[in-house]
């Protein structure tokens, strides 16, 4: 192929070709590769020339074709990238550099997920999608000349092509490249099946082509008679897709219906359905073989009508009907969907970004200005993701701005814990180095490592790494926290006037309380106290409740009258002005908590009853004016827990109660009573009795619950009198 042939191919779709740029690139590449030969013995320059010709066949811009001519210069000669930029400009240099970087990727991993990540790696590294097109053209010409390689190398390259490059071409909608890449890879991976397939299809080719001509002639005549202008073509199916269909459906070649296929192109959607009616009046449709992808497009925006009929001579015949616009989208546009035909779901943001690339291969119709066209391609498909390699060639996907520590914990927890340094592309880097697409990352570890640093929590980007670092610190300090928690609990019990903490809180009883508070064992509960997650007062309140329920032990047996005299403060957390040894109880009619304005009322035989000032019993019965009222106040030193009754009004929906309990669990709040019920108009009411330590804590809890979706309000409940 010479320069004149290349220019002639480009002029078919863009008459105003920049011959000067092409000529300069053509001569530069020829001089750079002078004296170099391919494995076949041919001059090396033949390869970039053919790559450029393939790109011209895709109707790409002159800049891309020039980059195709130069794509191996930096990699295979001593000419630096700076020289390319100086001679041809930054745009050509950017494309050449992108292809050079992709050429250095090693494809050692064949697991499906990792292969898919390699495809993503291509798109992530190629900020300009034309880099991918040059790389696909490069691979296609290499596959066309693969016979010169030894068998092992042929199979290795063919497997890479089938795993990486053909799916890329499919997902970008470049079917011209996809089908040829698949067939060439199939030829070397399954040579026996390939030969049988070619032979079987070839024996019937002449007959099939004549059959298609007769069908097209008859159909064209009928459509013309009703005023429908149509272009009718025979549609060949590539060998590999036939082989895959036979294998997946366990069928013989004569059972594959779409070996003989006709494609009908019309001007508008109305003519698509009119042609369909004409076809079904000529030939009987096969039940279950009609698909309307116009009314319901495929996930990659493909549109056509598909029908299979019993055609002339009783042969099954598949016919596709579409408009010219639909045909351009199908054959040339950049199709969008990563997971199309892979059984998964695509990312909506990613699909939206790729939809911009649909203009590619029809740019000569919509964008005569190549500069405008190029700008539409400068789109970062994976702006929130970075792809890096392990030293063995496996791809690891991480969030943007991830550091080597994130990589280490993604590999293994112990690799993260023992990390003392990192190498990126064989060079030592700091642990806060931000990883870039294509980096090869190696973690330096040591068995004597002291574990992660708390500073790492400020630089890691993944929740996985952050959680593993926190977990390490929790486990490291576990023994210390158990001792600390046990000591705190015993001190609090003695502070309340109990001389025998061990008798009050037995191991089996504490284990039972721990499980109720969602801890595995008593040790875990002690550890939580040591860490400040649970307060000693919460545990003591639980012990009181369990003691009353099980009647295992009577607290009053341990706290006699003399001990109460020694204790200046009431265990209610309330101080009565001028009195120390007096029985105090919190009124159940209003359940006051620290922070509530309160008053005391002297009762007969039951000491002082403490009410909220806005309690109905105080307001409605005039207790506020009674001479038995006494001044009381909260003991600011008290850290006890208090019961409070709350009611929630919300829309009735699945998961509502679970959301409420999750909030309480996150806040480490114990719920002594929970009741939920649905009422009319799809409303729900939830009753809670919680243990709180102050009014401030109660306000915080209520604020958190109000933020739960579909919760309308929450309030404290005061029993009616």
XYZ file of C-alpha atoms in Angstrom:
721
model
C 0.000 0.000 0.000
C 1.436 3.392 -0.986
C 0.552 6.956 -0.039
C -1.538 7.473 -3.174
C -3.784 4.510 -2.315
C -4.197 5.755 1.263
C -5.150 9.269 0.119
C -7.598 7.781 -2.394
C -9.323 5.781 0.354
C -9.660 8.884 2.567
C -11.023 11.019 -0.277
C -13.986 8.650 -0.565
C -15.481 10.234 2.561
C -13.621 13.558 2.966
C -12.517 15.339 -0.226
C -10.482 18.024 1.598
C -7.823 15.697 2.981
C -4.687 17.248 4.508
C -2.197 15.557 2.163
C 0.745 17.472 3.645
C 0.243 15.997 7.138
C -0.249 12.483 5.764
C 2.782 12.748 3.481
C 4.987 13.988 6.341
C 3.820 11.179 8.664
C 4.212 8.566 5.901
C 7.826 9.604 5.160
C 8.726 10.041 8.843
C 7.526 6.523 9.711
C 9.303 4.990 6.687
C 12.599 6.613 7.683
C 12.207 5.731 11.392
C 11.564 2.025 10.667
C 14.162 1.785 7.901
C 16.130 -1.468 8.178
C 13.597 -3.077 10.551
C 11.794 -6.267 9.507
C 8.805 -8.150 10.849
C 8.944 -11.844 11.860
C 7.735 -12.705 8.353
C 10.814 -10.997 6.872
C 8.754 -8.157 5.352
C 9.829 -4.529 5.906
C 8.364 -3.281 9.203
C 6.819 -0.189 7.584
C 4.191 -2.422 5.955
C 2.510 -2.798 9.366
C 1.858 0.911 10.192
C 0.829 1.511 6.579
C -1.831 -1.195 6.831
C -2.980 0.119 10.209
C -3.523 3.526 8.606
C -5.470 1.901 5.759
C -7.757 0.082 8.243
C -8.411 3.403 10.033
C -9.269 5.020 6.702
C -11.744 2.172 6.138
C -13.439 3.263 9.381
C -13.682 6.791 7.914
C -11.599 8.436 10.624
C -9.989 11.881 10.591
C -6.552 12.578 9.122
C -4.945 13.210 12.537
C -5.900 9.696 13.688
C -4.601 8.144 10.459
C -1.315 10.057 10.801
C -1.010 8.756 14.372
C -1.691 5.263 12.995
C 1.308 5.623 10.676
C 3.476 6.732 13.610
C 2.071 4.491 16.374
C 5.132 2.196 16.671
C 7.835 4.853 16.276
C 8.316 5.645 19.993
C 8.049 2.003 21.070
C 10.265 0.378 18.415
C 12.822 3.080 17.553
C 15.093 5.529 19.407
C 12.928 8.519 18.494
C 11.439 10.108 21.654
C 7.862 11.287 22.015
C 9.111 14.890 22.222
C 10.306 14.623 18.625
C 6.833 13.469 17.503
C 5.244 16.412 19.311
C 7.765 18.867 17.869
C 7.198 17.592 14.298
C 3.451 16.822 14.263
C 1.957 18.709 17.204
C 0.519 17.748 20.589
C -2.627 16.091 19.213
C -0.770 13.446 17.174
C 1.745 13.001 20.023
C -1.091 12.384 22.524
C -2.515 9.583 20.352
C 0.904 7.981 19.750
C 1.721 8.130 23.468
C -1.641 6.538 24.347
C -1.103 3.622 21.953
C 2.468 3.163 23.238
C 1.235 2.878 26.840
C -1.457 0.353 25.902
C 1.130 -1.727 24.022
C 3.079 -2.219 27.251
C 0.177 -3.872 29.093
C 0.738 -7.580 29.740
C -2.332 -9.817 29.483
C -1.463 -12.560 31.925
C -4.776 -12.815 33.751
C -7.613 -14.665 32.018
C -10.279 -14.715 34.731
C -13.487 -13.136 33.459
C -13.679 -10.288 35.941
C -10.022 -9.390 35.491
C -10.344 -9.524 31.729
C -13.293 -7.135 31.974
C -11.119 -4.846 34.073
C -8.478 -4.944 31.343
C -11.066 -3.693 28.868
C -11.929 -0.913 31.307
C -8.212 -0.228 31.690
C -8.026 0.445 27.975
C -10.808 3.008 28.112
C -9.540 4.556 31.336
C -6.024 5.017 29.977
C -7.209 6.303 26.610
C -8.727 9.679 27.450
C -9.163 10.116 23.672
C -11.158 7.158 22.300
C -9.232 7.306 19.021
C -6.332 5.669 20.872
C -8.503 2.554 21.220
C -9.365 2.612 17.506
C -5.682 2.755 16.545
C -4.960 -0.113 18.938
C -7.804 -2.181 17.448
C -6.519 -1.536 13.916
C -3.014 -2.484 15.091
C -4.310 -5.770 16.525
C -6.356 -6.530 13.397
C -3.343 -6.278 11.083
C -1.255 -8.357 13.489
C -3.977 -11.032 13.422
C -4.038 -10.967 9.607
C -0.309 -11.760 9.559
C -0.274 -14.157 12.527
C 0.583 -17.259 10.477
C 4.293 -16.317 10.622
C 4.361 -16.920 14.413
C 4.884 -20.286 16.105
C 1.793 -22.178 17.284
C 2.132 -21.255 20.969
C 2.449 -17.542 20.184
C -0.476 -17.701 17.742
C -2.735 -19.224 20.394
C -1.634 -16.732 23.063
C -2.289 -13.693 20.834
C -5.582 -15.167 19.576
C -6.817 -15.726 23.140
C -5.992 -12.118 24.032
C -7.844 -10.992 20.904
C -10.958 -12.985 21.771
C -10.882 -11.942 25.453
C -9.909 -8.284 25.143
C -10.005 -6.766 21.666
C -13.073 -8.334 20.000
C -15.310 -7.481 23.003
C -13.924 -3.928 22.967
C -14.816 -3.597 19.286
C -18.285 -5.002 20.031
C -18.947 -2.650 22.910
C -17.811 0.302 20.859
C -20.097 -0.857 18.054
C -17.319 -1.357 15.464
C -18.684 -4.603 14.050
C -16.500 -4.514 10.937
C -13.466 -5.035 13.174
C -15.219 -7.276 15.691
C -16.274 -9.955 13.195
C -12.875 -10.184 11.514
C -11.012 -10.279 14.859
C -13.289 -13.088 16.072
C -12.910 -15.187 12.927
C -9.126 -14.819 12.849
C -8.835 -15.761 16.557
C -11.225 -18.695 16.015
C -9.036 -19.906 13.142
C -5.969 -20.311 15.403
C -7.671 -21.373 18.649
C -9.929 -24.057 17.149
C -8.320 -24.853 13.769
C -10.229 -28.123 13.206
C -13.662 -26.657 13.966
C -12.793 -23.596 11.884
C -11.895 -25.684 8.820
C -15.074 -27.766 9.158
C -17.179 -24.606 9.518
C -15.605 -22.937 6.474
C -16.020 -26.087 4.392
C -19.661 -26.606 5.428
C -20.618 -23.003 4.751
C -18.640 -22.845 1.480
C -20.358 -25.888 -0.059
C -23.693 -24.083 0.055
C -22.433 -20.543 -0.574
C -23.235 -20.325 -4.302
C -26.681 -21.823 -3.771
C -27.325 -19.520 -0.796
C -26.276 -16.398 -2.707
C -28.600 -17.295 -5.600
C -31.401 -17.935 -3.118
C -30.870 -14.507 -1.499
C -30.882 -12.800 -4.930
C -34.226 -14.409 -5.820
C -35.756 -13.409 -2.468
C -34.483 -9.830 -2.814
C -35.819 -9.538 -6.356
C -39.289 -10.783 -5.406
C -39.461 -8.585 -2.304
C -38.244 -5.460 -4.149
C -40.934 -5.968 -6.815
C -43.701 -6.260 -4.202
C -42.497 -3.214 -2.211
C -42.212 -1.063 -5.330
C -45.825 -1.902 -6.193
C -46.979 -0.311 -2.900
C -44.630 2.698 -3.139
C -41.939 1.633 -0.598
C -38.361 2.382 -1.666
C -35.972 -0.117 -0.100
C -32.370 -1.278 -0.303
C -32.253 -5.070 0.107
C -28.981 -6.801 0.979
C -27.833 -10.286 1.846
C -26.331 -10.374 5.340
C -23.397 -12.764 5.912
C -22.817 -14.146 9.412
C -19.248 -14.576 10.623
C -17.967 -18.077 11.345
C -17.248 -17.527 15.039
C -20.779 -16.296 15.837
C -22.205 -19.378 14.044
C -19.869 -21.614 16.070
C -20.844 -19.940 19.377
C -24.564 -20.242 18.585
C -24.197 -23.949 17.684
C -22.262 -24.594 20.890
C -24.575 -22.618 23.220
C -27.801 -23.976 21.711
C -26.403 -27.481 21.062
C -27.504 -27.354 17.408
C -26.190 -28.536 14.063
C -25.327 -26.119 11.279
C -28.577 -26.832 9.381
C -30.551 -25.835 12.517
C -29.153 -22.278 12.593
C -31.862 -20.128 10.987
C -29.945 -16.946 10.345
C -27.262 -18.454 8.092
C -29.415 -17.108 5.290
C -30.433 -13.559 6.143
C -31.762 -10.515 4.340
C -31.512 -6.927 5.534
C -34.061 -4.363 4.281
C -33.237 -0.654 4.651
C -36.077 1.881 4.266
C -36.547 5.611 4.814
C -38.771 5.716 7.899
C -40.319 3.675 10.710
C -43.718 3.549 8.973
C -42.125 1.758 5.999
C -40.469 -0.746 8.406
C -43.859 -1.947 9.638
C -45.387 -1.739 6.117
C -42.578 -3.956 4.798
C -43.099 -6.377 7.689
C -46.755 -6.788 6.710
C -45.772 -7.405 3.097
C -43.222 -10.069 4.130
C -45.725 -11.907 6.332
C -48.245 -11.907 3.471
C -45.644 -13.529 1.186
C -44.193 -16.113 3.583
C -45.435 -17.748 6.765
C -43.674 -16.455 9.916
C -42.137 -18.977 12.342
C -43.850 -18.613 15.771
C -41.677 -17.071 18.482
C -39.104 -15.746 16.006
C -40.393 -12.146 15.724
C -38.613 -9.384 17.709
C -39.604 -5.713 17.712
C -36.455 -3.819 18.701
C -37.885 -0.567 17.300
C -40.663 -0.266 19.882
C -38.354 -1.722 22.552
C -34.694 -1.012 21.657
C -31.898 -3.171 23.073
C -29.909 -1.817 25.999
C -27.174 -0.640 23.595
C -29.825 1.374 21.668
C -29.895 -1.097 18.761
C -33.163 -0.847 16.770
C -34.565 -3.172 14.071
C -37.447 -5.528 13.349
C -36.396 -9.190 13.221
C -38.590 -11.906 11.766
C -37.911 -15.459 10.590
C -40.198 -16.922 7.919
C -40.529 -20.110 5.907
C -39.203 -18.731 2.624
C -39.149 -20.144 -0.887
C -38.405 -23.893 -1.142
C -39.423 -24.260 2.547
C -36.115 -22.845 3.820
C -36.034 -20.803 7.083
C -35.100 -17.203 6.273
C -34.255 -14.404 8.735
C -35.118 -10.843 7.667
C -34.074 -7.619 9.444
C -35.878 -4.345 8.756
C -34.530 -0.948 9.807
C -34.231 2.675 8.716
C -30.969 4.102 7.375
C -30.393 5.969 10.653
C -30.861 2.754 12.625
C -28.430 1.017 10.277
C -25.713 3.644 10.792
C -26.125 3.373 14.553
C -25.873 -0.425 14.375
C -22.968 -0.709 11.945
C -20.826 2.337 12.692
C -21.898 4.171 15.838
C -20.117 3.735 19.165
C -22.486 1.402 21.014
C -22.685 2.052 24.689
C -23.245 -0.870 27.008
C -20.395 -2.561 28.927
C -22.434 -5.540 30.085
C -24.485 -6.045 26.934
C -24.724 -9.812 26.297
C -22.595 -10.454 29.405
C -25.516 -11.027 31.747
C -24.901 -8.012 33.983
C -26.119 -4.481 34.398
C -24.372 -1.367 33.181
C -23.492 1.741 35.118
C -25.894 4.537 34.157
C -23.280 7.290 34.387
C -20.837 5.262 32.288
C -23.486 4.578 29.638
C -24.352 8.258 29.517
C -20.714 9.160 28.905
C -20.327 6.573 26.175
C -23.458 7.830 24.441
C -21.439 10.894 23.431
C -19.260 8.632 21.336
C -22.086 7.601 19.022
C -21.047 10.376 16.641
C -17.730 8.620 15.916
C -17.705 6.930 12.434
C -20.462 9.148 11.056
C -18.570 12.347 11.820
C -18.331 13.199 8.109
C -22.143 13.594 8.059
C -22.560 15.645 11.207
C -19.153 17.237 11.878
C -17.172 18.331 8.872
C -14.846 20.176 11.241
C -12.321 17.595 12.495
C -11.391 19.883 15.417
C -14.984 19.888 16.680
C -15.083 16.144 16.246
C -11.914 15.668 18.261
C -13.284 17.752 21.141
C -16.325 15.466 21.430
C -13.972 12.541 22.007
C -12.053 14.102 24.901
C -14.202 12.563 27.592
C -12.946 10.779 30.699
C -15.015 7.602 30.923
C -13.671 6.599 34.338
C -13.131 9.907 36.098
C -13.871 8.338 39.521
C -11.820 5.164 39.085
C -8.164 4.197 38.779
C -6.870 0.851 37.436
C -3.476 -0.461 38.513
C -1.520 -3.706 38.111
C -0.074 -6.151 40.604
C 3.508 -7.284 39.816
C 1.946 -10.492 38.381
C -0.153 -8.541 35.875
C -3.562 -8.720 37.583
C -5.729 -5.593 37.391
C -6.973 -3.948 40.591
C -9.783 -1.373 40.424
C -9.702 1.373 43.087
C -11.410 4.744 43.684
C -9.768 7.874 42.297
C -6.932 9.301 44.482
C -6.294 5.889 46.108
C -2.855 5.411 47.661
C -0.603 2.313 47.963
C -2.154 1.517 51.369
C -5.577 1.079 49.702
C -3.937 -1.268 47.196
C -2.240 -3.254 49.986
C -5.475 -3.858 51.893
C -7.281 -4.779 48.658
C -4.679 -7.534 48.100
C -4.868 -8.943 51.656
C -5.460 -7.671 55.190
C -2.038 -8.852 56.413
C -0.300 -7.201 53.453
C -1.866 -3.940 54.612
C -0.964 -4.454 58.290
C 2.675 -5.278 57.412
C 3.096 -2.550 54.796
C 6.182 -0.376 55.379
C 6.632 1.070 51.884
C 5.657 0.839 48.235
C 7.184 0.780 44.772
C 5.317 2.133 41.761
C 6.735 1.223 38.360
C 9.846 -0.106 40.177
C 10.479 3.217 41.971
C 10.032 3.834 45.708
C 7.174 6.211 46.488
C 5.663 7.628 49.666
C 2.580 5.929 51.081
C 0.443 8.984 50.261
C 1.338 8.797 46.540
C -1.851 9.007 44.441
C -2.027 6.015 42.087
C -2.523 6.571 38.359
C -4.015 4.391 35.634
C -1.575 1.723 34.478
C 0.751 1.928 37.516
C 2.420 -1.346 38.520
C 2.294 -1.389 42.331
C 4.470 -3.491 44.627
C 4.022 -3.377 48.413
C 7.103 -3.625 50.656
C 6.294 -5.626 53.813
C 8.137 -6.856 56.894
C 7.264 -9.502 59.488
C 8.417 -7.195 62.283
C 5.979 -4.414 61.315
C 4.197 -2.727 64.220
C 0.943 -2.588 62.303
C -0.832 0.357 60.673
C -0.409 3.961 61.733
C -3.387 6.025 62.855
C -2.279 8.647 60.307
C -3.243 6.206 57.545
C -6.906 6.859 58.344
C -6.448 10.393 56.962
C -5.010 9.331 53.571
C -6.776 6.095 52.549
C -9.714 6.391 50.131
C -11.420 2.987 50.436
C -13.780 2.063 53.275
C -12.266 -1.412 53.110
C -8.821 -0.126 54.151
C -10.254 2.290 56.718
C -12.342 -0.427 58.428
C -9.423 -2.887 58.537
C -7.143 -0.264 60.109
C -9.755 0.591 62.760
C -10.361 -3.086 63.447
C -6.632 -3.611 64.018
C -6.491 -0.873 66.641
C -9.583 -2.230 68.377
C -8.092 -5.726 68.568
C -4.650 -4.452 69.618
C -6.089 -2.623 72.615
C -8.649 -5.287 73.503
C -6.914 -6.693 76.606
C -6.187 -3.217 77.907
C -9.787 -2.130 77.341
C -11.192 -5.238 79.084
C -9.198 -4.446 82.242
C -10.085 -0.771 81.994
C -13.790 -1.529 81.492
C -13.969 -4.006 84.383
C -12.263 -1.528 86.704
C -14.639 1.288 85.653
C -17.697 -0.875 86.273
C -16.530 -1.998 89.730
C -15.681 1.595 90.726
C -19.137 2.760 89.684
C -20.817 -0.026 91.688
C -18.805 0.876 94.826
C -19.522 4.549 94.242
C -23.255 3.737 94.423
C -22.736 2.126 97.839
C -22.492 -1.541 96.872
C -19.653 -3.288 98.742
C -19.627 -6.548 96.741
C -19.444 -5.886 92.970
C -18.631 -9.527 92.191
C -21.771 -10.687 93.978
C -23.924 -8.042 92.304
C -22.703 -8.779 88.769
C -22.089 -12.474 88.339
C -20.306 -13.693 85.178
C -23.284 -15.638 83.823
C -25.606 -12.697 84.493
C -23.253 -10.266 82.745
C -23.003 -12.645 79.763
C -26.786 -12.618 79.472
C -26.823 -8.806 79.562
C -23.997 -8.664 76.986
C -26.006 -10.757 74.516
C -29.052 -8.535 74.998
C -26.859 -5.539 74.178
C -25.610 -7.287 70.995
C -22.206 -8.308 72.350
C -20.875 -11.873 72.108
C -19.565 -12.266 75.645
C -19.012 -10.516 78.976
C -15.421 -9.755 77.894
C -16.721 -7.946 74.808
C -18.988 -5.903 77.073
C -16.081 -4.998 79.381
C -14.072 -4.031 76.281
C -16.913 -1.768 75.089
C -16.940 -0.036 78.497
C -13.171 0.440 78.302
C -13.515 1.990 74.836
C -16.321 4.300 75.980
C -18.942 2.712 73.728
C -21.068 1.629 76.704
C -21.267 3.395 80.100
C -21.123 1.551 83.444
C -24.450 3.172 84.354
C -26.164 1.485 81.384
C -24.948 -1.921 82.553
C -25.984 -1.311 86.178
C -29.467 -0.279 85.018
C -29.689 -3.539 83.051
C -28.567 -5.493 86.128
C -31.363 -3.925 88.174
C -33.937 -4.922 85.581
C -32.618 -8.480 85.290
C -32.495 -8.838 89.080
C -36.152 -7.839 89.396
C -37.184 -10.193 86.582
C -35.244 -13.262 87.694
C -35.453 -12.609 91.457
C -31.978 -14.100 91.688
C -30.743 -11.455 94.059
C -32.312 -8.583 95.981
C -30.262 -5.414 95.780
C -31.698 -4.221 99.100
C -30.000 -7.221 100.768
C -26.685 -5.591 99.891
C -27.702 -2.021 100.565
C -29.040 -1.673 104.100
C -30.254 1.394 105.960
C -26.794 2.188 107.283
C -25.372 2.117 103.755
C -28.103 4.469 102.514
C -27.121 6.929 105.240
C -23.532 6.850 104.002
C -24.739 7.639 100.500
C -25.441 11.378 100.262
C -27.055 11.207 96.847
C -30.167 9.323 95.775
C -29.771 6.737 93.019
C -32.525 8.620 91.188
C -30.033 11.396 90.378
C -32.178 13.981 92.233
C -31.205 16.120 95.221
C -33.845 17.345 97.689
C -33.050 20.754 99.093
C -32.152 20.558 102.763
C -32.529 16.782 102.993
C -30.064 13.932 102.583
C -31.640 10.752 103.920
C -34.973 10.713 102.167
C -36.661 8.260 99.829
C -36.980 9.694 96.313
C -38.763 8.227 93.304
C -39.342 9.471 89.767
C -43.023 9.781 88.950
C -44.148 7.310 86.280
C -46.845 9.655 85.044
C -44.262 11.913 83.344
C -40.891 10.042 83.537
C -38.599 13.083 84.027
C -35.016 12.894 82.749
C -32.027 15.107 83.623
C -32.539 18.496 82.008
C -36.323 18.552 82.490
C -37.627 21.277 84.875
C -38.811 19.300 87.933
C -40.658 19.703 91.239
C -40.915 17.416 94.294
C -44.113 16.334 96.053
C -44.020 14.830 99.530
C -46.202 11.700 99.617
C -47.415 9.677 102.591
C -45.177 6.631 103.125
C -43.395 6.857 99.752
C -41.017 9.779 100.279
C -40.672 12.479 97.623
C -42.248 11.951 94.214
C -40.422 13.908 91.454
C -42.528 15.274 88.562
C -41.853 17.351 85.452
C -43.222 20.860 85.998
C -45.492 20.448 82.980
C -46.853 17.100 84.218
C -50.655 16.859 83.967
C -50.876 15.726 87.609
C -49.088 18.908 88.679
C -50.986 21.286 86.360
C -54.529 19.813 86.393
C -54.702 18.849 90.074
C -53.132 22.002 91.389
C -50.247 20.270 93.109
C -48.067 23.265 92.353
C -49.878 25.242 95.074
C -49.841 22.412 97.619
C -47.848 23.000 100.792
C -46.296 19.568 100.376
C -44.323 20.754 97.329
C -40.568 20.806 97.893
C -37.677 22.151 95.847
C -35.624 19.510 94.062
C -32.814 19.597 91.473
C -30.853 17.234 89.297
C -27.567 15.898 90.623
C -25.070 17.086 87.985
C -22.592 14.414 89.092
C -25.059 11.628 88.459
C -24.475 9.474 85.374
C -27.451 7.147 85.691
C -29.948 6.112 83.031
C -33.633 7.034 82.872
C -36.627 5.574 81.106
C -38.494 7.697 78.617
C -41.544 6.793 76.530
C -41.539 7.993 72.897
C -44.078 7.682 70.116
C -43.267 7.861 66.372
C -45.739 8.708 63.601
C -44.676 7.572 60.108
C -45.840 6.243 56.765
C -46.303 2.469 56.915
C -43.642 0.772 54.765
C -41.383 -2.266 54.744
C -38.187 -1.789 56.743
C -39.432 1.187 58.795
C -38.949 -0.455 62.209
C -35.570 -1.819 61.104
C -34.439 1.730 60.179
C -35.484 3.000 63.618
C -33.657 0.188 65.427
C -30.559 0.789 63.286
C -30.442 4.413 64.478
C -30.713 3.275 68.097
C -28.021 0.634 67.565
C -25.671 3.180 65.984
C -26.204 5.505 68.970
C -25.697 2.580 71.414
C -29.117 3.224 72.961
C -30.923 0.424 74.781
C -34.642 -0.035 74.046
C -36.570 -1.703 76.879
C -39.851 -1.804 74.985
C -40.764 -1.599 71.297
C -44.218 -1.851 69.729
C -45.204 -1.088 66.122
C -48.668 -1.101 64.591
C -50.272 -0.022 61.347
C -53.252 2.305 61.372
C -55.583 3.627 58.685
C -54.451 5.642 55.662
C -51.172 3.663 55.431
C -49.875 5.242 58.618
C -47.871 3.512 61.343
C -47.216 4.211 65.027
C -44.132 2.974 66.894
C -43.893 3.089 70.707
C -40.454 3.030 72.341
C -39.258 2.978 75.928
C -35.584 3.972 75.945
C -32.875 4.424 78.550
C -31.251 7.852 78.332
C -28.844 9.757 80.527
C -29.952 13.340 79.856
C -32.380 15.598 78.035
C -29.599 16.537 75.591
C -29.107 12.885 74.676
C -32.875 12.459 74.260
C -33.051 15.478 71.926
C -30.204 14.022 69.855
C -31.994 10.660 69.562
C -35.260 12.285 68.514
C -33.462 14.452 65.949
C -31.828 11.378 64.388
C -35.128 9.496 64.188
C -36.888 12.473 62.576
C -34.376 12.258 59.704
C -35.423 8.694 58.820
C -37.308 8.677 55.474
C -41.116 8.610 55.895
C -40.996 9.536 59.620
C -43.369 12.456 60.199
C -42.812 13.199 63.893
C -41.641 11.842 67.259
C -42.654 13.027 70.725
C -42.465 12.118 74.415
C -45.572 10.429 75.761
C -47.159 11.548 79.029
C -49.761 9.080 80.363
C -53.302 10.434 80.653
C -54.769 10.825 84.139
